[in-house]
Short mmCIF file of C-alpha atoms in Angstrom, two decimals:
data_model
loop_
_atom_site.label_atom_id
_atom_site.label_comp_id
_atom_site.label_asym_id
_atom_site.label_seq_id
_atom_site.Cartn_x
_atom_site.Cartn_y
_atom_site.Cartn_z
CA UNK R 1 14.02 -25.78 2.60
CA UNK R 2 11.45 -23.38 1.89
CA UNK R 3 12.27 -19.72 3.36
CA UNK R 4 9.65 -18.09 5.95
CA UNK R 5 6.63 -16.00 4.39
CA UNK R 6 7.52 -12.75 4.69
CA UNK R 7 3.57 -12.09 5.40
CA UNK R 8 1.41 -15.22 7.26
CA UNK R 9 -1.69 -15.13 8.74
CA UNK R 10 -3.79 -18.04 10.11
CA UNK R 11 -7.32 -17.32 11.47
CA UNK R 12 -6.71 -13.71 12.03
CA UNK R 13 -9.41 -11.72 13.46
CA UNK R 14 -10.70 -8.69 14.19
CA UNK R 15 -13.89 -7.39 15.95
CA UNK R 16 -15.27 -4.23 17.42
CA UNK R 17 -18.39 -4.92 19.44
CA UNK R 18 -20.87 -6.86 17.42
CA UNK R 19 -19.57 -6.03 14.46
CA UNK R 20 -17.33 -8.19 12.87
CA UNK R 21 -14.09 -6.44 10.49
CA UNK R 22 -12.35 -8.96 9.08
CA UNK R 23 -12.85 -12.82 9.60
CA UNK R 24 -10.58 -15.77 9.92
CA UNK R 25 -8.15 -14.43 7.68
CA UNK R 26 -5.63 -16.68 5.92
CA UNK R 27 -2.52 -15.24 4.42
CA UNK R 28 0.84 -16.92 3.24
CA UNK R 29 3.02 -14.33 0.73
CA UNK R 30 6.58 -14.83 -0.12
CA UNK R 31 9.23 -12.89 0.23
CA UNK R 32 9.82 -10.83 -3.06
CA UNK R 33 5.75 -10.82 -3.84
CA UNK R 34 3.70 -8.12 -4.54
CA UNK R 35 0.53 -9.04 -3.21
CA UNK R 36 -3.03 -7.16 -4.57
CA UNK R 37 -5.07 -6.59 -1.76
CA UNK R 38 -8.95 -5.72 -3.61
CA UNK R 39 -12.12 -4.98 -2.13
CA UNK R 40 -15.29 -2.90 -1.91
CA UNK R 41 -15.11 0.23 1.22
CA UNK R 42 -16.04 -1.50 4.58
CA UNK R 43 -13.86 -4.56 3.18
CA UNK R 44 -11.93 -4.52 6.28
CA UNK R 45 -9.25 -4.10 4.07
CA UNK R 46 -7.43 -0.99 6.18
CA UNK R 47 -8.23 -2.96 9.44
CA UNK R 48 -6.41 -5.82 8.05
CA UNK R 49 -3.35 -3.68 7.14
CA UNK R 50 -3.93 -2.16 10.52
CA UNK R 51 -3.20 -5.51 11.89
CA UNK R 52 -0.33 -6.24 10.04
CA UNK R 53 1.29 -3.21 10.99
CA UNK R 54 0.92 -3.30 14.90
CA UNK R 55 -1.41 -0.46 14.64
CA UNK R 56 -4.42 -2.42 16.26
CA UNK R 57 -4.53 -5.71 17.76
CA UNK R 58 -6.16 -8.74 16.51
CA UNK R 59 -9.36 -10.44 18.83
CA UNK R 60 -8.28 -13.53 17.43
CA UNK R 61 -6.00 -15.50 15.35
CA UNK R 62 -2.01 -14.73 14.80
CA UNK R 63 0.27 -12.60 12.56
CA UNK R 64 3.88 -12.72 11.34
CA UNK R 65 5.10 -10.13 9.24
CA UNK R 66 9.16 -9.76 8.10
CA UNK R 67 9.42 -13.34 10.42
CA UNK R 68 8.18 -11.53 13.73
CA UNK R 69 4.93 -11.90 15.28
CA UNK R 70 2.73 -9.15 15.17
CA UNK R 71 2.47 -9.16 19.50
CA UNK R 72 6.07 -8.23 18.76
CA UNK R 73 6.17 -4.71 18.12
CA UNK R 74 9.07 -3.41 18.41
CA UNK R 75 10.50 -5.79 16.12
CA UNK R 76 8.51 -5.55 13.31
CA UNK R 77 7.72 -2.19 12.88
CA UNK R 78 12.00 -1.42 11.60
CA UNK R 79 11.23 -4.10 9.08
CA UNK R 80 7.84 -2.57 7.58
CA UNK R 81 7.23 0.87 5.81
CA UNK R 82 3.08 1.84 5.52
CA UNK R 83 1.61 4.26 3.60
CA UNK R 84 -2.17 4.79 4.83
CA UNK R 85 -4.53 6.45 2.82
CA UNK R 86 -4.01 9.81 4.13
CA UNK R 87 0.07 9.67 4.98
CA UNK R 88 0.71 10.87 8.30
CA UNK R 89 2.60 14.25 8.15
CA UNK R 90 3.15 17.78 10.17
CA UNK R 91 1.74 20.24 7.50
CA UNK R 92 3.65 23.20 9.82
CA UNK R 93 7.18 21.29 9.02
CA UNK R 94 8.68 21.56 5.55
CA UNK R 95 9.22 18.31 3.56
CA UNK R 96 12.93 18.25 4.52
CA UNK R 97 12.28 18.38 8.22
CA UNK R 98 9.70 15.98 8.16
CA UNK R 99 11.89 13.30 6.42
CA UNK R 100 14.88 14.09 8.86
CA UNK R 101 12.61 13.90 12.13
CA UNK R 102 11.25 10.42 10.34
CA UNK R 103 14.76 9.18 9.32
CA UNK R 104 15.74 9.89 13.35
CA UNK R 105 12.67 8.27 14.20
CA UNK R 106 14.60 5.27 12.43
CA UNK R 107 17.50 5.64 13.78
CA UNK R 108 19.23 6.34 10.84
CA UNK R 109 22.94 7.29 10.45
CA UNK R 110 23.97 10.50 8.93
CA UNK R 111 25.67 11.34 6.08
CA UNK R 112 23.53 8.33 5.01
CA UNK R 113 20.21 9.20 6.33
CA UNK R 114 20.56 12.50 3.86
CA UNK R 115 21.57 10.61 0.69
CA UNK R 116 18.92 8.18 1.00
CA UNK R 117 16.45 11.25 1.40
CA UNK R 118 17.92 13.36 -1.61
CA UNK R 119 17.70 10.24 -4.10
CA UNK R 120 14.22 9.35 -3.10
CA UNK R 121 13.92 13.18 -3.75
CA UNK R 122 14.77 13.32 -7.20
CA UNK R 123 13.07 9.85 -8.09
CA UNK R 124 9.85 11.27 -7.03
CA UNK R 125 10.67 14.99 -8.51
CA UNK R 126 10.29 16.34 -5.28
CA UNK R 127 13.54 18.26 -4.70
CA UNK R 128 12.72 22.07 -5.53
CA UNK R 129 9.80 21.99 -2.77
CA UNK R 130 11.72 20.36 -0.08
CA UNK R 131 12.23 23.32 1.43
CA UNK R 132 8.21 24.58 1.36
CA UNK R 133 5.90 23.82 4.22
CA UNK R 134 4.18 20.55 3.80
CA UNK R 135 1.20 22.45 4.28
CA UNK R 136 1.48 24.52 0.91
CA UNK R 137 1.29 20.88 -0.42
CA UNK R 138 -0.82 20.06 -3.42
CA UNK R 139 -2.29 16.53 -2.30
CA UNK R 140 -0.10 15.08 -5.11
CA UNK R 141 3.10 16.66 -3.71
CA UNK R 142 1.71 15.76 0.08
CA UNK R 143 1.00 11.60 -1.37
CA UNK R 144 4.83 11.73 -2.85
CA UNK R 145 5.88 13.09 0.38
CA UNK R 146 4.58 10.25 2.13
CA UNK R 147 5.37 7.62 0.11
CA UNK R 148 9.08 8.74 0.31
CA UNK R 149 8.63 8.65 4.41
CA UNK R 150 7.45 4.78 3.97
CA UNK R 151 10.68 3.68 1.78
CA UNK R 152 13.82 5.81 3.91
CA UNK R 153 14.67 3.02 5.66
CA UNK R 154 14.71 0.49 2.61
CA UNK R 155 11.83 -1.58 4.23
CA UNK R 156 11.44 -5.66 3.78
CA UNK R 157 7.85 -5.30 3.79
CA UNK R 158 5.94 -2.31 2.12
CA UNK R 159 2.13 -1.89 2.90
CA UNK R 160 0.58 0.70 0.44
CA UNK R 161 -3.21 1.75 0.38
CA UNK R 162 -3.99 3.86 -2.21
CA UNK R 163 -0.41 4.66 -3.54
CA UNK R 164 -1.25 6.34 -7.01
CA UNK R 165 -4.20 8.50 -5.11
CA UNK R 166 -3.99 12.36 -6.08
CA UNK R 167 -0.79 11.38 -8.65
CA UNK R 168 -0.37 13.14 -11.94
CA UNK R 169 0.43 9.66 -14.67
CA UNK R 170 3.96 10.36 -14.94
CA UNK R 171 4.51 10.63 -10.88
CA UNK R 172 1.35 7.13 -11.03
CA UNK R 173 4.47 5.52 -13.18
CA UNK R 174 7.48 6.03 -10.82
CA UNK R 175 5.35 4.35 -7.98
CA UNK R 176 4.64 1.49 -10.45
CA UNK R 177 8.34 1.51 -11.26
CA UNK R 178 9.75 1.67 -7.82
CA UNK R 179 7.72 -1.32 -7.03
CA UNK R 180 8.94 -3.44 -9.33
CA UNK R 181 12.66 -2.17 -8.61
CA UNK R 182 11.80 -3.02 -4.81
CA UNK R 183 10.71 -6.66 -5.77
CA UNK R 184 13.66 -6.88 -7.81
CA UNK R 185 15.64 -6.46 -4.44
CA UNK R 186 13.29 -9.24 -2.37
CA UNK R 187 10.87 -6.21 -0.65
CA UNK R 188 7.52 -7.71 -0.39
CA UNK R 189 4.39 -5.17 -1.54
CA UNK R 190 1.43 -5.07 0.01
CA UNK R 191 -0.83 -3.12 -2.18
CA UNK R 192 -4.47 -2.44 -1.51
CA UNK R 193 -5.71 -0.33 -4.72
CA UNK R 194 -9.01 0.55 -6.70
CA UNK R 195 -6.89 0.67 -9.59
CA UNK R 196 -7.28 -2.40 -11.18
CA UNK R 197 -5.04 -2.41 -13.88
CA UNK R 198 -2.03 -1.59 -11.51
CA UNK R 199 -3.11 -4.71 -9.87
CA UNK R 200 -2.86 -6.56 -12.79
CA UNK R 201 0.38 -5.21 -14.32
CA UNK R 202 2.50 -5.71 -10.81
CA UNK R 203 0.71 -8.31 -8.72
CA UNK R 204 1.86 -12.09 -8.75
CA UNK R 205 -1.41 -12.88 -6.82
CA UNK R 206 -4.51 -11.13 -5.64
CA UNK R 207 -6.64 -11.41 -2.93
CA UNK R 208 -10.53 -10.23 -2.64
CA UNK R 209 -11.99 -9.17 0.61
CA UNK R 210 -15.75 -9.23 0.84
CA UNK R 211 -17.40 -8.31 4.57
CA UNK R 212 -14.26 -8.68 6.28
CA UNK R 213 -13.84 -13.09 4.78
CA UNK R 214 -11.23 -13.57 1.69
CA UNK R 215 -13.86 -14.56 -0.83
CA UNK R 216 -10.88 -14.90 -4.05
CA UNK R 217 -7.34 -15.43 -4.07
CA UNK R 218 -4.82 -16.51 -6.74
CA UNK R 219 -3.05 -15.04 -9.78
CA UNK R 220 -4.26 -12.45 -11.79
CA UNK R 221 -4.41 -14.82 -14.67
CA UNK R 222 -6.22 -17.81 -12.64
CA UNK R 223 -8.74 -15.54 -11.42
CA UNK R 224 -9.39 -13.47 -14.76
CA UNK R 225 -10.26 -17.14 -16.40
CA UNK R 226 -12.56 -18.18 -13.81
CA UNK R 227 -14.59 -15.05 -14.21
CA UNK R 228 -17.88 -14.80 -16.34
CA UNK R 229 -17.45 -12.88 -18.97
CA UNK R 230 -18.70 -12.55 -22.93
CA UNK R 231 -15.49 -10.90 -23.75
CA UNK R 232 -12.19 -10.20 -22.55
CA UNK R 233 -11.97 -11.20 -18.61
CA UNK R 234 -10.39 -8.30 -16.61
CA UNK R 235 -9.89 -7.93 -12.82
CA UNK R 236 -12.90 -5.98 -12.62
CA UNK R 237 -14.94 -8.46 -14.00
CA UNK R 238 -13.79 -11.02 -10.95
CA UNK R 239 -14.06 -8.41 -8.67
CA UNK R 240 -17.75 -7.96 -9.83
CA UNK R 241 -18.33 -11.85 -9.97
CA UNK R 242 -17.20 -11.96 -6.10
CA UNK R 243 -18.36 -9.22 -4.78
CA UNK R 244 -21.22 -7.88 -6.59
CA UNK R 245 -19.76 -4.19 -6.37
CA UNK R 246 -18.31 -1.97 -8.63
CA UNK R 247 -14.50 -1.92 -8.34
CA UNK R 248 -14.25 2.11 -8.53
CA UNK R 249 -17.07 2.63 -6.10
CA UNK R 250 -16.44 4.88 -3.29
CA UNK R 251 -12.29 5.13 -4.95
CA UNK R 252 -10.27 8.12 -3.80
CA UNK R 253 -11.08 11.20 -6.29
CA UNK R 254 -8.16 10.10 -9.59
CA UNK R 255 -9.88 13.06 -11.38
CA UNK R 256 -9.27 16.11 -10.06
CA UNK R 257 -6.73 18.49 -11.38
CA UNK R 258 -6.94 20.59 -8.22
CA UNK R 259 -4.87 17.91 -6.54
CA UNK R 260 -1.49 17.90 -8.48
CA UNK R 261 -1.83 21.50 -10.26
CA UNK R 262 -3.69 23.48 -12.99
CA UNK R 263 -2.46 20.76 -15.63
CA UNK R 264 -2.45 17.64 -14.12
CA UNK R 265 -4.55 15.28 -15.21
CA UNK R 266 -5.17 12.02 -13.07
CA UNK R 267 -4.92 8.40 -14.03
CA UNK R 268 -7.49 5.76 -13.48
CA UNK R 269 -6.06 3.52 -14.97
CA UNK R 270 -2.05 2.47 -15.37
#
């Protein structure tokens, strides 16, 4: 017997007024996927993660995420960990306080709740500025900082949008790494990126949004060969083919070394 989707979606809706977000949507993802999540800016892309993670209702269709339905709240939100675009932090707390006020948030037990924060610490080489205010924060340090936040409570379900934004390469590869290690444990990714090639080195399939309707879906692979191309077919070519747009229009800034230090260069590309 087949086990539940650990993300389903049938007809799921969302509207504000006349204008129409995202359309009919139809998800089913496995447990243990990692799940690319591509599209131009006014997708509906963050609405539909939005959805997913009780943030903002649906006008029509359902949701189950980590076996609960979405109208279900309070049990779905201790399986999920989100990272939005801009991660939600106090910039008067330090890093440490933040992550203990979050970890209470989730009820989590102590000594426990501090181990789990000090290893997530070192993995993302954040331990000597624990202690500074989270406003002091390069964006790089404030993005780690936030991804940590989404993963203390070892999540089934991980929504990430925009993951590697403002990340020096080396920092861009532990995110790419700690994906794949969550996988390994069953965690299911939701990833919405405009960097394609991370897309195409961790997802097992990929779905393209396009005015709010899934216009593509399928493995990286599958999709790659159905797109029109004289030479070698890359994600950005079926992104292109479906949408029309350029994949990198309107991304988060990858370039600047203001964000991560003097330095830093950024990746935009894995």
């Amino acid at each position: 017997m087949a086990s539940e989707p650990a993300i389903e979606t049938s007809g799921l809706s969302k509207r504000y007024g006349g204008t129409t977000a995202v359309e009919s949507l139809d998800l089913s993802i496995p447990s243990g996927a990692v799940y690319g999540f591509l599209g131009p800016n006014g997708a509906g892309k963050t609405t539909t993660m939005e959805m997913l993670t009780t943030l903002t209702r649906p006008t029509a269709g359902t949701a189950r995420v980590a076996g609960e339905s979405i109208d279900r709240r309070e049990r779905v939100v201790p399986a999920i960990g989100y990272l939005p675009e801009e991660p939600p932090l106090f910039e008067e707390l330090t890093g440490r306080e933040q992550l203990s006020y979050i970890a209470g948030l989730r009820d989590l037990p102590e000594p426990a709740a501090t181990k789990r924060i000090d290893d997530l610490l070192a993995r993302f080489d954040l331990a000597e500025d624990i202690g500074k205010r989270i406003g002091a924060y390069s964006r790089g340090m404030k993005q780690k900082t936030g991804i940590v936040q989404a993963l203390l409570h070892e999540p089934r379900v991980l929504f990430l949008d925009e993951p590697t934004s403002g990340l020096d390469p080396r920092a861009a590869r532990v995110v790419r790494e700690t994906i794949a290690d969550l996988t390994a444990d069953e965690a299911t990714i939701f990833l919405s990126t405009h960097i394609l090639p991370v897309v195409d080195e961790l997802a097992d399939t990929v779905g393209v949004l396009a005015d709010g309707e899934l216009v593509a879906e399928g493995a990286p692979e599958a999709l790659k060969r159905r797109a029109e191309s004289d030479g070698e077919r890359t994600l950005e070519d079926v992104f292109l083919d479906v949408t029309g747009e350029d994949a990198y229009a309107g991304a988060p800034d990858t370039t600047n070394p203001e964000n991560e230090g003097p330095d830093a260069t950024r990746e935009r590309s894995a």
